[in-house]
């Protein structure tokens, strides 16, 4: 365990004069118009949700994200409800008895499904909310030990996977012992936020505690990053998180930051919203605007842990007696190969989803609080929905076999729509991702759940820089068949995509290359 006196060092340094001038300027403007939130920060600007965030956070961080974000498929995972022993008996279920060790038992399954980043709720000692901290420097006893966490991370790393955690770094549960140990670290009791006591970031010891404990989880325990809760509602303290990044990088540990509701330059926005709308026109509706060499990533939150908490959401947990919904409840994909493949795994945004999406899980939540954060998984769904599991696994196998094209770096992505005719008419536009003059992957989606659709593709060889090549190797990735074809044959290439939510339906991928795939 991290020594408590190690948290009390005090080092807060301005990064450079230009950033200070930038912040001071914004402070003058924002003080006039925005005021001050909870007495914590003087420099405030509005986030996309209309809340105020620290003006520091609009700059890029001092350290870049790790390269593995380029291929990250992230699942949000409430540990207590993920692999609990009593999942077959919902009458006994409250918060779940899942542990870090029971989670580790599912790593091979998750790996086979193409999942390579786990975002835990939460790694530190927290209440049944899975969020509110009791102690940031230990684990919840009901979920295991520090050694169990180390083993989980070690086993994940052996499989080429990474482990992140949520953090409610801005405060603690009202029952947290630290409130008695360090009462001066916190804002007054009448300034609760989300029923938590909030750190006073003007207190240098409190700031250093946050810096040291979050660094320790990464450098000493092995955690690979943080999803930062409620960054949209609180000032995202860039100076604090830059110090955390500095301490980690000095120990050779690059980590990912994913603040909720904030597009952090060079990193990604953390989950917590209510899902991403379907995309029928990837070229024009994919959020590529603004992607640069140093800020190449955008997240696509497929399903978020807060869904199910809003009374306006008509779909609710399957087992919620007051407002029962369909079996899949607030899950978004619901077995759709179109949404999972065309819209997510082959698209150029980092996918974030609740774990149950990959098995078309039943939405089972705590009665009275059915949001996804408190849901649990009935693992018999993985057997019942074997066709979905098999197809989703195949989609990820196709993606992994073609990572040179199907990655999540928007800046490196070359993507255009493919002109086509479809019978019957489909609103979905096929798109192609390509390495100019070398290789291309055409993604064809069918969102209809009642009709198969045949597409006649007019492959844009000129735009792909491949017009001077006479013959191509063309692979249908679903059937794993490759044919050598003349250039002229690609001007009217026909392919049938079976109806969505059927076995083998919803999406097809064609790989076009000047080299044989066997080379």
Short mmCIF file of N, CA, C and O in Angstrom, two decimals, residues 308-397:
data_model
loop_
_atom_site.label_atom_id
_atom_site.label_comp_id
_atom_site.label_asym_id
_atom_site.label_seq_id
_atom_site.Cartn_x
_atom_site.Cartn_y
_atom_site.Cartn_z
N UNK A 308 -30.32 4.56 -18.47
CA UNK A 308 -31.25 3.83 -17.60
C UNK A 308 -31.60 4.61 -16.35
O UNK A 308 -32.52 4.25 -15.62
N UNK A 309 -30.88 5.72 -16.11
CA UNK A 309 -31.13 6.50 -14.90
C UNK A 309 -32.13 7.62 -15.13
O UNK A 309 -32.57 8.27 -14.19
N UNK A 310 -32.49 7.86 -16.37
CA UNK A 310 -33.32 8.99 -16.74
C UNK A 310 -34.75 8.53 -16.98
O UNK A 310 -35.00 7.64 -17.78
N UNK A 311 -35.68 9.14 -16.28
CA UNK A 311 -37.09 8.74 -16.44
C UNK A 311 -37.61 8.98 -17.85
O UNK A 311 -38.62 8.39 -18.25
N UNK A 312 -36.94 9.86 -18.60
CA UNK A 312 -37.37 10.13 -19.96
C UNK A 312 -37.02 8.98 -20.90
O UNK A 312 -37.52 8.91 -22.02
N UNK A 313 -36.10 8.11 -20.45
CA UNK A 313 -35.74 6.96 -21.27
C UNK A 313 -36.81 5.89 -21.11
O UNK A 313 -36.96 5.30 -20.05
N UNK A 314 -37.54 5.66 -22.16
CA UNK A 314 -38.68 4.73 -22.06
C UNK A 314 -38.21 3.29 -21.88
O UNK A 314 -38.88 2.48 -21.26
N UNK A 315 -37.04 2.99 -22.46
CA UNK A 315 -36.51 1.62 -22.32
C UNK A 315 -35.78 1.51 -21.01
O UNK A 315 -34.90 2.31 -20.71
N UNK A 316 -36.15 0.56 -20.19
CA UNK A 316 -35.52 0.42 -18.88
C UNK A 316 -35.10 -1.03 -18.67
O UNK A 316 -35.23 -1.86 -19.55
N UNK A 317 -34.59 -1.31 -17.51
CA UNK A 317 -34.10 -2.65 -17.22
C UNK A 317 -35.22 -3.68 -17.37
O UNK A 317 -36.36 -3.44 -16.98
N UNK A 318 -34.86 -4.84 -17.88
CA UNK A 318 -35.80 -5.94 -18.09
C UNK A 318 -36.46 -6.35 -16.78
O UNK A 318 -37.65 -6.66 -16.74
N UNK A 319 -35.68 -6.35 -15.69
CA UNK A 319 -36.21 -6.82 -14.40
C UNK A 319 -36.63 -5.67 -13.49
O UNK A 319 -36.71 -5.83 -12.28
N UNK A 320 -36.91 -4.49 -14.05
CA UNK A 320 -37.36 -3.36 -13.26
C UNK A 320 -38.88 -3.39 -13.18
O UNK A 320 -39.57 -3.17 -14.17
N UNK A 321 -39.41 -3.64 -12.01
CA UNK A 321 -40.85 -3.86 -11.87
C UNK A 321 -41.67 -2.61 -12.13
O UNK A 321 -42.83 -2.69 -12.52
N UNK A 322 -41.09 -1.41 -11.91
CA UNK A 322 -41.85 -0.18 -12.08
C UNK A 322 -41.91 0.29 -13.53
O UNK A 322 -42.85 0.96 -13.94
N UNK A 323 -40.89 -0.06 -14.32
CA UNK A 323 -40.87 0.38 -15.72
C UNK A 323 -40.09 -0.63 -16.55
O UNK A 323 -39.05 -0.32 -17.10
N UNK A 324 -40.60 -1.86 -16.64
CA UNK A 324 -39.84 -2.90 -17.34
C UNK A 324 -39.73 -2.63 -18.82
O UNK A 324 -40.66 -2.13 -19.45
N UNK A 325 -38.58 -2.94 -19.38
CA UNK A 325 -38.36 -2.77 -20.82
C UNK A 325 -38.16 -4.12 -21.48
O UNK A 325 -38.31 -5.17 -20.86
N UNK A 326 -37.79 -4.11 -22.76
CA UNK A 326 -37.49 -5.35 -23.46
C UNK A 326 -36.24 -6.01 -22.87
O UNK A 326 -35.51 -5.39 -22.08
N UNK A 327 -35.98 -7.24 -23.26
CA UNK A 327 -34.88 -7.99 -22.66
C UNK A 327 -33.56 -7.25 -22.71
O UNK A 327 -32.82 -7.21 -21.75
N UNK A 328 -33.23 -6.62 -23.86
CA UNK A 328 -31.94 -5.93 -23.99
C UNK A 328 -31.92 -4.58 -23.30
O UNK A 328 -30.85 -3.98 -23.15
N UNK A 329 -33.09 -4.07 -22.89
CA UNK A 329 -33.15 -2.84 -22.13
C UNK A 329 -32.39 -1.70 -22.78
O UNK A 329 -32.61 -1.34 -23.93
N UNK A 330 -31.44 -1.12 -22.03
CA UNK A 330 -30.71 0.06 -22.48
C UNK A 330 -29.43 -0.25 -23.25
O UNK A 330 -28.68 0.66 -23.58
N UNK A 331 -29.15 -1.52 -23.51
CA UNK A 331 -28.05 -1.81 -24.43
C UNK A 331 -28.41 -1.24 -25.80
O UNK A 331 -29.58 -1.18 -26.18
N UNK A 332 -27.42 -0.81 -26.55
CA UNK A 332 -27.66 -0.10 -27.81
C UNK A 332 -27.56 -1.00 -29.04
O UNK A 332 -28.30 -0.82 -30.00
N UNK A 333 -26.62 -1.94 -29.04
CA UNK A 333 -26.39 -2.73 -30.25
C UNK A 333 -27.45 -3.80 -30.43
O UNK A 333 -27.91 -4.07 -31.54
N UNK A 334 -27.83 -4.45 -29.34
CA UNK A 334 -28.92 -5.42 -29.35
C UNK A 334 -28.76 -6.49 -30.43
O UNK A 334 -29.70 -6.86 -31.13
N UNK A 335 -27.54 -6.96 -30.60
CA UNK A 335 -27.29 -8.02 -31.57
C UNK A 335 -27.16 -7.56 -33.00
O UNK A 335 -27.07 -8.39 -33.92
N UNK A 336 -27.12 -6.26 -33.25
CA UNK A 336 -27.02 -5.74 -34.62
C UNK A 336 -25.59 -5.85 -35.14
O UNK A 336 -24.68 -5.20 -34.63
N UNK A 337 -25.40 -6.67 -36.16
CA UNK A 337 -24.07 -6.76 -36.80
C UNK A 337 -23.76 -5.48 -37.55
O UNK A 337 -22.60 -5.10 -37.68
N UNK A 338 -24.81 -4.81 -38.05
CA UNK A 338 -24.62 -3.53 -38.73
C UNK A 338 -24.01 -2.49 -37.78
O UNK A 338 -23.01 -1.85 -38.10
N UNK A 339 -24.61 -2.34 -36.60
CA UNK A 339 -24.11 -1.35 -35.64
C UNK A 339 -22.74 -1.75 -35.09
O UNK A 339 -21.86 -0.90 -34.90
N UNK A 340 -22.56 -3.03 -34.82
CA UNK A 340 -21.30 -3.48 -34.24
C UNK A 340 -20.16 -3.42 -35.24
O UNK A 340 -19.05 -2.98 -34.92
N UNK A 341 -20.43 -3.82 -36.48
CA UNK A 341 -19.38 -3.86 -37.49
C UNK A 341 -19.25 -2.57 -38.27
O UNK A 341 -18.29 -1.82 -38.11
N UNK A 342 -20.23 -2.27 -39.10
CA UNK A 342 -20.19 -1.09 -39.97
C UNK A 342 -20.01 0.20 -39.17
O UNK A 342 -19.22 1.06 -39.54
N UNK A 343 -20.74 0.35 -38.07
CA UNK A 343 -20.74 1.61 -37.32
C UNK A 343 -19.66 1.70 -36.25
O UNK A 343 -19.36 2.80 -35.79
N UNK A 344 -19.08 0.58 -35.86
CA UNK A 344 -18.20 0.61 -34.69
C UNK A 344 -16.82 0.03 -34.96
O UNK A 344 -15.83 0.76 -35.01
N UNK A 345 -16.71 -1.28 -35.16
CA UNK A 345 -15.40 -1.90 -35.23
C UNK A 345 -14.62 -1.53 -36.48
O UNK A 345 -13.39 -1.50 -36.46
N UNK A 346 -15.30 -1.25 -37.58
CA UNK A 346 -14.61 -0.88 -38.81
C UNK A 346 -14.54 0.64 -39.01
O UNK A 346 -13.87 1.11 -39.91
N UNK A 347 -15.25 1.38 -38.16
CA UNK A 347 -15.24 2.84 -38.23
C UNK A 347 -13.98 3.37 -37.54
O UNK A 347 -13.33 2.66 -36.77
N UNK A 348 -13.61 4.64 -37.79
CA UNK A 348 -12.32 5.14 -37.31
C UNK A 348 -12.34 5.82 -35.95
O UNK A 348 -11.45 6.61 -35.64
N UNK A 349 -13.34 5.57 -35.11
CA UNK A 349 -13.38 6.15 -33.77
C UNK A 349 -13.15 5.06 -32.73
O UNK A 349 -13.53 3.91 -32.94
N UNK A 350 -12.55 5.42 -31.61
CA UNK A 350 -12.28 4.47 -30.52
C UNK A 350 -13.62 4.05 -29.90
O UNK A 350 -14.33 4.89 -29.33
N UNK A 351 -14.01 2.76 -29.99
CA UNK A 351 -15.30 2.34 -29.45
C UNK A 351 -15.23 2.14 -27.93
O UNK A 351 -14.29 1.56 -27.40
N UNK A 352 -16.26 2.65 -27.26
CA UNK A 352 -16.43 2.46 -25.81
C UNK A 352 -17.83 1.91 -25.60
O UNK A 352 -18.81 2.48 -26.12
N UNK A 353 -17.96 0.84 -24.84
CA UNK A 353 -19.28 0.23 -24.65
C UNK A 353 -19.33 -0.51 -23.33
O UNK A 353 -18.29 -0.83 -22.73
N UNK A 354 -20.52 -0.78 -22.87
CA UNK A 354 -20.71 -1.68 -21.73
C UNK A 354 -20.42 -3.10 -22.19
O UNK A 354 -20.74 -3.49 -23.32
N UNK A 355 -19.84 -3.89 -21.30
CA UNK A 355 -19.37 -5.23 -21.67
C UNK A 355 -20.48 -6.11 -22.24
O UNK A 355 -20.26 -6.90 -23.16
N UNK A 356 -21.68 -5.97 -21.72
CA UNK A 356 -22.77 -6.84 -22.14
C UNK A 356 -23.12 -6.74 -23.61
O UNK A 356 -23.78 -7.65 -24.15
N UNK A 357 -22.67 -5.66 -24.28
CA UNK A 357 -22.96 -5.53 -25.72
C UNK A 357 -22.42 -6.71 -26.52
O UNK A 357 -23.03 -7.13 -27.51
N UNK A 358 -21.27 -7.26 -26.13
CA UNK A 358 -20.63 -8.27 -26.96
C UNK A 358 -21.32 -9.63 -26.88
O UNK A 358 -21.02 -10.52 -27.69
N UNK A 359 -22.25 -9.80 -25.93
CA UNK A 359 -22.99 -11.06 -25.86
C UNK A 359 -24.50 -10.83 -26.02
O UNK A 359 -25.29 -11.72 -25.74
N UNK A 360 -24.88 -9.60 -26.46
CA UNK A 360 -26.30 -9.26 -26.55
C UNK A 360 -27.00 -9.56 -25.23
O UNK A 360 -28.02 -10.25 -25.17
N UNK A 361 -26.45 -9.01 -24.16
CA UNK A 361 -26.87 -9.36 -22.81
C UNK A 361 -28.26 -8.83 -22.48
O UNK A 361 -28.74 -7.84 -23.06
N UNK A 362 -28.89 -9.47 -21.52
CA UNK A 362 -30.12 -8.97 -20.92
C UNK A 362 -29.75 -7.83 -19.97
O UNK A 362 -28.78 -7.93 -19.22
N UNK A 363 -30.52 -6.74 -20.02
CA UNK A 363 -30.26 -5.61 -19.12
C UNK A 363 -30.87 -5.91 -17.75
O UNK A 363 -32.07 -5.76 -17.54
N UNK A 364 -30.02 -6.34 -16.84
CA UNK A 364 -30.45 -6.69 -15.50
C UNK A 364 -29.82 -5.71 -14.52
O UNK A 364 -28.61 -5.69 -14.32
N UNK A 365 -30.65 -4.86 -13.92
CA UNK A 365 -30.15 -3.84 -13.01
C UNK A 365 -30.73 -3.98 -11.63
O UNK A 365 -31.70 -4.71 -11.41
N UNK A 366 -30.12 -3.26 -10.68
CA UNK A 366 -30.67 -3.23 -9.33
C UNK A 366 -32.07 -2.65 -9.39
O UNK A 366 -32.30 -1.61 -10.01
N UNK A 367 -32.99 -3.29 -8.74
CA UNK A 367 -34.37 -2.79 -8.75
C UNK A 367 -34.40 -1.40 -8.10
O UNK A 367 -33.89 -1.20 -7.01
N UNK A 368 -35.01 -0.45 -8.80
CA UNK A 368 -35.07 0.91 -8.31
C UNK A 368 -33.94 1.78 -8.82
O UNK A 368 -34.02 3.00 -8.78
N UNK A 369 -32.85 1.15 -9.30
CA UNK A 369 -31.73 1.91 -9.87
C UNK A 369 -31.16 1.12 -11.03
O UNK A 369 -30.10 0.51 -10.94
N UNK A 370 -31.88 1.11 -12.14
CA UNK A 370 -31.55 0.17 -13.22
C UNK A 370 -30.49 0.65 -14.19
O UNK A 370 -30.30 0.00 -15.22
N UNK A 371 -29.82 1.78 -13.93
CA UNK A 371 -28.87 2.24 -14.94
C UNK A 371 -27.73 1.26 -15.12
O UNK A 371 -27.44 0.44 -14.24
N UNK A 372 -27.07 1.34 -16.24
CA UNK A 372 -26.09 0.34 -16.64
C UNK A 372 -24.94 0.18 -15.64
O UNK A 372 -24.37 -0.90 -15.52
N UNK A 373 -24.59 1.24 -14.94
CA UNK A 373 -23.51 1.17 -13.95
C UNK A 373 -23.80 0.12 -12.90
O UNK A 373 -22.89 -0.47 -12.33
N UNK A 374 -25.08 -0.13 -12.62
CA UNK A 374 -25.47 -1.08 -11.59
C UNK A 374 -26.07 -2.34 -12.18
O UNK A 374 -26.76 -3.09 -11.50
N UNK A 375 -25.79 -2.58 -13.44
CA UNK A 375 -26.31 -3.79 -14.07
C UNK A 375 -25.37 -4.96 -13.83
O UNK A 375 -24.21 -4.78 -13.47
N UNK A 376 -25.89 -6.14 -14.03
CA UNK A 376 -25.08 -7.34 -13.87
C UNK A 376 -25.31 -8.23 -15.08
O UNK A 376 -26.23 -8.01 -15.86
N UNK A 377 -24.46 -9.20 -15.25
CA UNK A 377 -24.49 -10.02 -16.47
C UNK A 377 -24.88 -11.45 -16.16
O UNK A 377 -24.34 -12.08 -15.25
N UNK A 378 -25.84 -11.95 -16.90
CA UNK A 378 -26.22 -13.36 -16.87
C UNK A 378 -25.41 -14.04 -17.98
O UNK A 378 -25.71 -13.87 -19.17
N UNK A 379 -24.39 -14.79 -17.60
CA UNK A 379 -23.47 -15.35 -18.60
C UNK A 379 -24.09 -16.46 -19.44
O UNK A 379 -23.50 -16.89 -20.44
N UNK A 380 -25.30 -16.91 -19.07
CA UNK A 380 -25.97 -17.86 -19.96
C UNK A 380 -26.35 -17.17 -21.28
O UNK A 380 -26.58 -17.84 -22.29
N UNK A 381 -26.41 -15.82 -21.28
CA UNK A 381 -26.69 -15.10 -22.53
C UNK A 381 -25.63 -15.39 -23.59
O UNK A 381 -25.93 -15.38 -24.79
N UNK A 382 -24.39 -15.62 -23.17
CA UNK A 382 -23.32 -15.90 -24.13
C UNK A 382 -23.56 -17.22 -24.85
O UNK A 382 -23.09 -17.41 -25.98
N UNK A 383 -24.28 -18.12 -24.20
CA UNK A 383 -24.62 -19.41 -24.82
C UNK A 383 -25.91 -19.28 -25.63
O UNK A 383 -25.99 -19.72 -26.79
N UNK A 384 -26.92 -18.65 -25.02
CA UNK A 384 -28.20 -18.47 -25.71
C UNK A 384 -28.03 -17.69 -27.01
O UNK A 384 -28.66 -18.00 -28.03
N UNK A 385 -27.16 -16.68 -26.97
CA UNK A 385 -26.95 -15.81 -28.13
C UNK A 385 -25.65 -16.16 -28.86
O UNK A 385 -24.91 -15.28 -29.30
N UNK A 386 -25.40 -17.46 -29.01
CA UNK A 386 -24.16 -17.92 -29.61
C UNK A 386 -23.95 -17.36 -31.02
O UNK A 386 -22.83 -17.04 -31.41
N UNK A 387 -25.03 -17.24 -31.81
CA UNK A 387 -24.89 -16.71 -33.16
C UNK A 387 -24.36 -15.28 -33.14
O UNK A 387 -23.52 -14.91 -33.97
N UNK A 388 -24.84 -14.48 -32.19
CA UNK A 388 -24.35 -13.11 -32.06
C UNK A 388 -22.88 -13.11 -31.65
O UNK A 388 -22.05 -12.41 -32.24
N UNK A 389 -22.56 -13.91 -30.64
CA UNK A 389 -21.17 -13.99 -30.15
C UNK A 389 -20.23 -14.42 -31.28
O UNK A 389 -19.16 -13.83 -31.48
N UNK A 390 -20.64 -15.43 -32.04
CA UNK A 390 -19.79 -15.91 -33.13
C UNK A 390 -19.58 -14.84 -34.20
O UNK A 390 -18.46 -14.65 -34.70
N UNK A 391 -20.65 -14.13 -34.55
CA UNK A 391 -20.53 -13.10 -35.59
C UNK A 391 -19.70 -11.92 -35.10
O UNK A 391 -18.88 -11.37 -35.84
N UNK A 392 -19.90 -11.51 -33.85
CA UNK A 392 -19.12 -10.40 -33.30
C UNK A 392 -17.64 -10.78 -33.22
O UNK A 392 -16.76 -9.96 -33.48
N UNK A 393 -17.40 -12.03 -32.86
CA UNK A 393 -16.00 -12.50 -32.81
C UNK A 393 -15.38 -12.47 -34.21
O UNK A 393 -14.24 -12.05 -34.39
N UNK A 394 -16.15 -12.87 -35.21
CA UNK A 394 -15.64 -12.86 -36.58
C UNK A 394 -15.37 -11.44 -37.06
O UNK A 394 -14.38 -11.18 -37.75
N UNK A 395 -16.26 -10.51 -36.72
CA UNK A 395 -16.05 -9.11 -37.08
C UNK A 395 -14.72 -8.61 -36.51
O UNK A 395 -13.95 -7.93 -37.21
N UNK A 396 -14.43 -8.96 -35.29
CA UNK A 396 -13.18 -8.52 -34.69
C UNK A 396 -11.97 -9.23 -35.28
O UNK A 396 -10.89 -8.65 -35.38
N UNK A 397 -12.14 -10.49 -35.68
CA UNK A 397 -11.04 -11.19 -36.35
C UNK A 397 -10.71 -10.51 -37.67
O UNK A 397 -9.53 -10.37 -38.02
#
